[in-house]
Short mmCIF file of C-alpha atoms in Angstrom, two decimals:
data_model
loop_
_atom_site.label_atom_id
_atom_site.label_comp_id
_atom_site.label_asym_id
_atom_site.label_seq_id
_atom_site.Cartn_x
_atom_site.Cartn_y
_atom_site.Cartn_z
CA MET A 1 152.72 126.15 159.18
CA ILE A 2 151.13 128.73 156.79
CA THR A 3 153.29 131.82 155.92
CA LEU A 4 152.21 134.78 153.47
CA GLN A 5 155.16 137.13 152.50
CA ASN A 6 154.52 140.15 150.60
CA VAL A 7 151.44 139.04 149.00
CA ARG A 8 149.42 141.03 146.86
CA LYS A 9 146.41 140.78 144.68
CA ASP A 10 144.93 142.99 142.05
CA TYR A 11 141.85 142.70 139.81
CA LEU A 12 141.29 144.15 136.36
CA VAL A 13 137.96 145.75 136.34
CA ASP A 14 136.60 147.59 133.38
CA LYS A 15 140.24 148.33 132.35
CA LYS A 16 141.10 149.64 135.79
CA SER A 17 143.53 147.82 138.52
CA ILE A 18 141.91 147.40 141.58
CA THR A 19 144.05 146.21 144.61
CA ALA A 20 142.18 143.93 146.96
CA LEU A 21 145.14 142.94 149.14
CA LYS A 22 148.41 144.94 149.97
CA LYS A 23 151.55 143.52 151.03
CA ILE A 24 150.15 140.89 153.28
CA ASP A 25 152.78 139.38 155.69
CA LEU A 26 151.11 136.90 158.07
CA THR A 27 152.25 133.61 159.71
CA ILE A 28 149.74 130.95 161.22
CA GLU A 29 151.15 128.17 163.46
CA ARG A 30 150.62 124.61 163.20
CA GLY A 31 147.72 123.46 164.87
CA GLU A 32 146.12 126.73 165.99
CA ILE A 33 142.82 128.05 165.02
CA PHE A 34 143.49 131.49 163.31
CA GLY A 35 140.76 133.92 162.92
CA ILE A 36 140.54 136.64 160.11
CA ILE A 37 138.09 139.32 160.93
CA GLY A 38 136.74 142.15 158.85
CA HIS A 39 133.86 144.15 156.89
CA SER A 40 132.60 143.34 153.75
CA GLY A 41 134.91 144.14 150.81
CA ALA A 42 138.15 144.20 153.10
CA GLY A 43 139.63 141.42 151.36
CA LYS A 44 139.05 138.48 154.05
CA SER A 45 137.97 136.14 151.27
CA THR A 46 140.50 136.89 148.55
CA LEU A 47 142.95 136.50 151.41
CA ILE A 48 141.73 132.96 152.53
CA ARG A 49 141.32 131.82 148.67
CA CYS A 50 145.16 132.76 147.98
CA ILE A 51 146.07 130.33 150.64
CA ASN A 52 145.32 127.38 148.56
CA LEU A 53 145.50 129.53 145.26
CA LEU A 54 141.82 129.44 144.39
CA GLU A 55 143.02 133.00 143.95
CA GLN A 56 146.45 133.55 142.26
CA PRO A 57 148.54 136.54 144.02
CA THR A 58 149.73 139.12 141.84
CA SER A 59 152.76 138.84 143.50
CA GLY A 60 154.22 137.42 146.98
CA SER A 61 154.70 133.90 148.30
CA VAL A 62 152.13 131.63 149.81
CA ILE A 63 154.06 128.76 152.07
CA VAL A 64 152.08 125.77 153.51
CA ASP A 65 153.76 123.00 155.03
CA GLY A 66 157.30 124.10 153.69
CA LYS A 67 156.16 124.39 150.05
CA ASP A 68 155.49 127.42 147.91
CA LEU A 69 152.56 127.11 146.35
CA THR A 70 153.01 129.63 143.90
CA GLN A 71 156.32 127.93 142.61
CA LEU A 72 154.78 124.67 141.92
CA SER A 73 153.61 123.12 138.65
CA GLN A 74 149.89 122.54 138.29
CA GLY A 75 150.02 118.84 138.91
CA ASP A 76 152.02 119.58 142.23
CA LEU A 77 149.64 122.27 143.10
CA GLN A 78 146.83 119.83 142.79
CA ARG A 79 148.64 117.36 145.08
CA ALA A 80 149.31 120.13 147.47
CA ARG A 81 145.77 121.31 147.47
CA HIS A 82 145.05 117.46 148.84
CA GLU A 83 146.35 118.78 152.06
CA ILE A 84 143.97 121.75 152.42
CA GLY A 85 140.42 121.67 152.84
CA MET A 86 137.85 124.09 152.24
CA ILE A 87 134.28 124.58 153.58
CA PHE A 88 132.07 127.42 152.30
CA GLN A 89 129.11 129.52 153.47
CA HIS A 90 126.74 128.29 151.38
CA PHE A 91 127.70 124.45 151.85
CA ASN A 92 128.39 124.06 147.99
CA LEU A 93 126.86 120.03 147.92
CA LEU A 94 125.87 118.28 144.94
CA ALA A 95 122.32 118.32 145.13
CA SER A 96 121.65 115.49 143.27
CA ALA A 97 123.97 113.16 145.52
CA THR A 98 123.44 111.58 148.61
CA ILE A 99 125.24 112.73 151.78
CA TYR A 100 127.50 109.31 151.57
CA GLU A 101 128.06 110.30 147.95
CA ASN A 102 129.10 114.18 148.75
CA ILE A 103 131.61 112.85 151.08
CA ALA A 104 132.88 110.21 148.76
CA PHE A 105 133.24 112.45 146.11
CA PRO A 106 136.82 114.01 146.73
CA LEU A 107 137.77 110.35 147.44
CA ARG A 108 136.60 109.18 144.06
CA LEU A 109 138.63 111.94 142.42
CA ALA A 110 141.48 110.72 144.10
CA LYS A 111 140.79 107.27 142.85
CA ARG A 112 140.68 105.67 146.24
CA PRO A 113 139.74 101.96 146.43
CA ALA A 114 135.99 101.11 147.08
CA ALA A 115 136.72 99.61 150.32
CA ALA A 116 138.68 102.40 151.70
CA ILE A 117 136.36 105.04 150.42
CA ASP A 118 133.44 103.19 152.13
CA ARG A 119 135.44 103.04 155.48
CA LYS A 120 136.59 106.70 155.38
CA VAL A 121 133.21 108.10 154.73
CA ARG A 122 131.54 106.41 157.22
CA GLU A 123 134.13 107.32 159.97
CA LEU A 124 133.34 111.00 158.75
CA LEU A 125 129.69 110.34 159.18
CA ASP A 126 130.27 109.65 162.62
CA LEU A 127 132.41 112.26 163.37
CA VAL A 128 130.09 115.17 162.28
CA GLY A 129 127.01 113.25 163.73
CA LEU A 130 125.44 112.16 160.60
CA THR A 131 125.46 108.36 160.67
CA ASP A 132 121.92 107.98 160.32
CA HIS A 133 121.69 110.51 157.58
CA ALA A 134 123.92 108.70 154.62
CA THR A 135 121.15 108.12 152.20
CA LYS A 136 119.46 111.68 152.58
CA TYR A 137 119.84 114.44 149.98
CA PRO A 138 120.97 117.64 150.91
CA SER A 139 117.56 119.24 150.31
CA GLN A 140 116.36 116.95 153.27
CA LEU A 141 118.93 118.58 155.69
CA SER A 142 118.63 121.67 157.87
CA GLY A 143 121.22 124.29 157.40
CA GLY A 144 123.50 122.97 160.10
CA GLN A 145 123.51 119.42 159.05
CA LYS A 146 124.52 120.64 155.24
CA GLN A 147 127.64 122.45 156.80
CA ARG A 148 128.70 119.38 158.89
CA VAL A 149 128.28 117.31 155.66
CA GLY A 150 130.69 119.90 154.21
CA ILE A 151 133.12 119.83 156.85
CA ALA A 152 133.18 115.87 156.59
CA ARG A 153 133.69 116.22 152.56
CA ALA A 154 136.56 118.71 153.53
CA LEU A 155 138.17 116.42 155.74
CA ALA A 156 137.94 113.54 153.38
CA ASN A 157 141.72 113.67 151.99
CA ASP A 158 142.82 114.05 155.52
CA PRO A 159 144.13 117.58 155.06
CA LYS A 160 146.57 119.46 157.41
CA VAL A 161 144.92 122.58 157.17
CA LEU A 162 141.17 123.49 157.19
CA LEU A 163 139.97 126.82 155.52
CA CYS A 164 136.68 128.07 156.49
CA ASP A 165 135.36 130.93 154.22
CA GLU A 166 132.17 132.51 156.49
CA ALA A 167 131.14 129.04 157.58
CA THR A 168 128.56 129.88 159.97
CA SER A 169 127.50 133.06 158.45
CA ALA A 170 124.27 131.54 157.18
CA LEU A 171 123.43 129.82 160.31
CA ASP A 172 121.13 130.45 163.26
CA PRO A 173 122.83 131.19 166.35
CA MET A 174 122.21 127.96 168.04
CA THR A 175 123.30 126.32 164.82
CA THR A 176 126.51 128.46 164.57
CA GLN A 177 127.61 127.33 168.15
CA SER A 178 126.96 123.78 167.45
CA ILE A 179 129.26 123.99 164.13
CA LEU A 180 131.78 126.08 166.03
CA LYS A 181 132.31 123.35 168.71
CA LEU A 182 132.37 120.69 166.31
CA LEU A 183 135.52 122.86 164.51
CA ALA A 184 136.96 123.05 167.98
CA ASP A 185 136.79 119.19 168.64
CA ILE A 186 138.23 118.25 165.20
CA ASN A 187 141.00 121.07 165.81
CA LYS A 188 142.01 119.08 169.14
CA THR A 189 141.07 115.78 168.04
CA LEU A 190 143.02 115.71 164.58
CA GLY A 191 145.51 118.41 165.48
CA LEU A 192 144.53 120.28 162.18
CA THR A 193 145.08 123.69 161.41
CA ILE A 194 142.09 125.88 160.85
CA VAL A 195 141.96 129.18 159.35
CA LEU A 196 138.57 130.85 159.39
CA ILE A 197 137.37 134.05 158.01
CA THR A 198 134.46 135.95 159.30
CA HIS A 199 132.74 139.38 159.98
CA GLU A 200 131.36 138.24 163.47
CA MET A 201 133.50 138.97 166.67
CA HIS A 202 131.75 136.40 168.81
CA VAL A 203 133.11 133.64 166.36
CA ILE A 204 136.71 134.68 166.91
CA ARG A 205 135.92 134.94 170.95
CA GLU A 206 134.28 131.52 170.88
CA ILE A 207 137.35 129.37 169.37
CA CYS A 208 140.13 131.06 167.96
CA ASP A 209 143.57 131.19 169.30
CA ARG A 210 145.01 134.26 167.58
CA VAL A 211 143.35 136.79 165.32
CA GLY A 212 144.43 139.14 162.37
CA VAL A 213 142.11 142.04 161.59
CA ILE A 214 141.69 143.05 157.84
CA ASP A 215 140.91 146.51 156.57
CA GLU A 216 140.97 147.94 153.15
CA GLY A 217 143.06 144.96 152.09
CA GLU A 218 145.79 145.33 154.75
CA ILE A 219 146.15 143.07 158.28
CA VAL A 220 146.27 145.94 160.71
CA GLU A 221 146.40 143.87 163.76
CA VAL A 222 147.19 140.61 164.78
CA GLY A 223 147.42 138.64 168.51
CA PRO A 224 146.18 136.37 170.73
CA VAL A 225 142.50 136.59 170.88
CA ALA A 226 142.43 137.52 174.65
CA GLU A 227 144.81 140.25 174.04
CA VAL A 228 143.22 141.77 171.21
CA PHE A 229 139.92 141.69 173.43
CA LEU A 230 141.56 143.33 176.38
CA LYS A 231 143.97 145.98 174.63
CA PRO A 232 142.58 146.74 170.98
CA GLN A 233 145.17 148.97 169.20
CA GLN A 234 143.16 150.18 166.15
CA LYS A 235 139.73 151.71 166.00
CA ILE A 236 138.49 149.24 163.66
CA THR A 237 139.48 146.47 166.14
CA GLN A 238 137.67 148.22 169.02
CA GLU A 239 134.40 148.37 167.18
CA PHE A 240 134.64 144.75 166.64
CA VAL A 241 135.33 144.31 170.40
CA GLU A 242 132.27 146.54 171.31
CA GLN A 243 129.99 144.45 169.16
CA VAL A 244 130.24 141.46 171.59
CA SER A 245 131.04 143.45 174.81
CA ASP A 246 129.03 142.22 177.68
CA PHE A 247 130.18 144.76 179.42
CA ASP A 248 128.08 147.84 179.45
CA PHE A 249 128.66 150.15 182.52
CA PRO A 250 125.75 152.73 183.71
CA GLU A 251 127.19 156.18 182.74
CA GLU A 252 124.76 157.62 185.22
CA LEU A 253 126.82 156.02 187.95
CA LEU A 254 129.73 158.20 186.75
CA ALA A 255 127.49 161.16 186.92
CA GLN A 256 126.77 160.64 190.10
CA TYR A 257 130.56 161.23 191.20
CA LEU A 258 130.77 164.24 189.08
CA ARG A 259 128.24 165.88 191.04
CA MET A 260 129.99 165.46 194.16
CA PRO A 261 131.75 168.44 195.67
CA GLU A 262 135.37 168.61 194.33
CA ALA A 263 136.74 168.18 198.10
CA GLU A 264 134.64 165.14 198.46
CA ARG A 265 135.44 163.50 195.30
CA ALA A 266 139.21 163.89 195.91
CA ARG A 267 138.88 160.92 198.24
CA HIS A 268 136.85 158.97 195.71
CA GLN A 269 138.73 157.34 192.33
CA VAL A 270 136.57 155.30 190.15
CA VAL A 271 138.78 152.68 188.03
CA GLN A 272 138.11 149.91 185.59
CA VAL A 273 140.29 146.61 186.36
CA SER A 274 140.50 143.99 183.55
CA PHE A 275 141.56 140.57 184.57
CA LEU A 276 142.55 137.43 182.67
CA GLY A 277 143.15 133.48 182.96
CA ASP A 278 143.83 132.33 186.46
CA THR A 279 143.78 135.72 188.04
CA THR A 280 140.03 135.81 187.46
CA PHE A 281 139.45 133.44 190.19
CA GLN A 282 142.27 134.81 192.73
CA PRO A 283 141.64 136.99 195.88
CA VAL A 284 143.33 139.64 194.40
CA MET A 285 141.41 142.44 195.88
CA PHE A 286 141.37 141.23 199.01
CA GLN A 287 145.22 141.05 199.27
CA VAL A 288 145.46 144.40 198.11
CA LEU A 289 143.06 145.80 200.65
CA GLN A 290 145.37 144.18 203.45
CA GLU A 291 147.95 145.96 202.13
CA HIS A 292 146.63 149.15 201.55
CA PRO A 293 144.20 151.56 203.89
CA VAL A 294 141.65 151.74 201.47
CA GLN A 295 138.28 150.73 200.77
CA PHE A 296 136.65 148.88 197.69
CA ASN A 297 133.26 149.26 196.35
CA ILE A 298 132.24 147.08 193.34
CA LEU A 299 130.10 149.41 190.97
CA HIS A 300 129.65 146.92 188.30
CA GLY A 301 131.13 143.86 186.78
CA THR A 302 131.21 140.81 184.68
CA ILE A 303 133.03 137.47 183.87
CA SER A 304 133.02 135.77 180.36
CA ARG A 305 135.41 133.57 178.79
CA ILE A 306 137.49 133.91 175.63
CA LYS A 307 137.73 130.12 174.13
CA ASP A 308 138.92 128.17 177.11
CA THR A 309 140.39 131.44 178.93
CA PRO A 310 138.12 133.27 181.77
CA PHE A 311 138.26 136.79 181.69
CA GLY A 312 136.51 139.90 183.48
CA ARG A 313 136.17 143.10 184.19
CA LEU A 314 135.14 145.31 187.14
CA VAL A 315 134.50 149.07 187.79
CA LEU A 316 135.72 149.73 191.39
CA GLU A 317 134.99 152.81 193.39
CA ILE A 318 138.63 153.05 195.88
CA THR A 319 137.63 155.26 198.74
CA GLY A 320 140.72 156.75 200.82
CA ASP A 321 143.32 158.54 201.26
CA PRO A 322 144.66 159.80 197.28
CA GLY A 323 147.96 158.83 198.11
CA ALA A 324 146.89 155.54 199.46
CA ALA A 325 144.52 155.00 196.60
CA GLN A 326 147.46 155.54 194.01
CA LYS A 327 149.31 152.86 195.72
CA ALA A 328 146.32 150.35 195.53
CA VAL A 329 146.26 151.07 191.91
CA GLN A 330 150.13 150.09 191.36
CA ASN A 331 149.48 147.10 193.43
CA LEU A 332 146.87 145.94 191.34
CA GLN A 333 148.99 146.73 187.96
CA GLU A 334 152.02 144.90 189.80
CA ARG A 335 149.90 141.62 189.89
CA GLY A 336 149.06 141.62 186.37
CA LEU A 337 145.56 143.40 186.35
CA GLN A 338 144.92 146.20 183.60
CA VAL A 339 143.69 149.18 185.25
CA GLU A 340 141.99 152.34 183.78
CA VAL A 341 141.39 155.33 185.64
CA LEU A 342 137.84 156.71 184.82
CA LEU A 343 137.54 159.16 187.37
#
């Protein structure tokens, strides 16, 4: 659906060239919710604005639904942008216009018939849950309601792509959840491709299918969100994952084992087991115990979700003959679990 090929963006600041994006190669599939996460100044806002050419890349290609936007005339680019909606961190609503008129604004620019505009606006008000607020002004709405207006306005021209530029950063946690749920529902209902940028990993975990991590103008890691959470490859990705980790293993438990006499400790192994998807609710531990003469003691554990996928982590003490413990670990790995030996 969206392909960026060798995209680079340079700015001229005080007669010096500053590179914001370096050789970005990225593919976003039709119908997915793709997150781009990075720290402030990493280049994520520049990247998302290059997708609809609000920022003109210095070099490279931006292909959306089969069209290379960098090669289009101004008129063709304007028409192509009708298929790319965008919502912003600070809403960008018309303060002197009613909610109805804010949503109708892009339709009036497109010179749609009055009856079609009215029908579409009322449909969108219903979609975002603001039917009773049509005659109000932005100053009369909460932050979450303003963002719902922004979403409705972005959907007015029936886009194929929705770009979200830090869409929840100005909102409180509860309102953020409601907006993320709305975006997820829109993605499912309309089959819309959504690209969102954020510096908050919980947003990625909540609704994204895949994620790209950007650092100093480069995409350093891309993958399904569940895989990135369980197996982050880059240090910056590990830092983001740790921001939202609800797995805080008490270090004093490991210290207890380190104080054991060496001969006794040889019969105790401490491992961290990570599991994902259907495996989360299968009796894997029981099955392994049936096959190996060892004992499991659960020291710590959590079960959570990544979008619609359950995942969890357990810290286990495996007690028994070291050879049997090794085979038990191998059996867990053969069943698709990730096992890390802690001690």
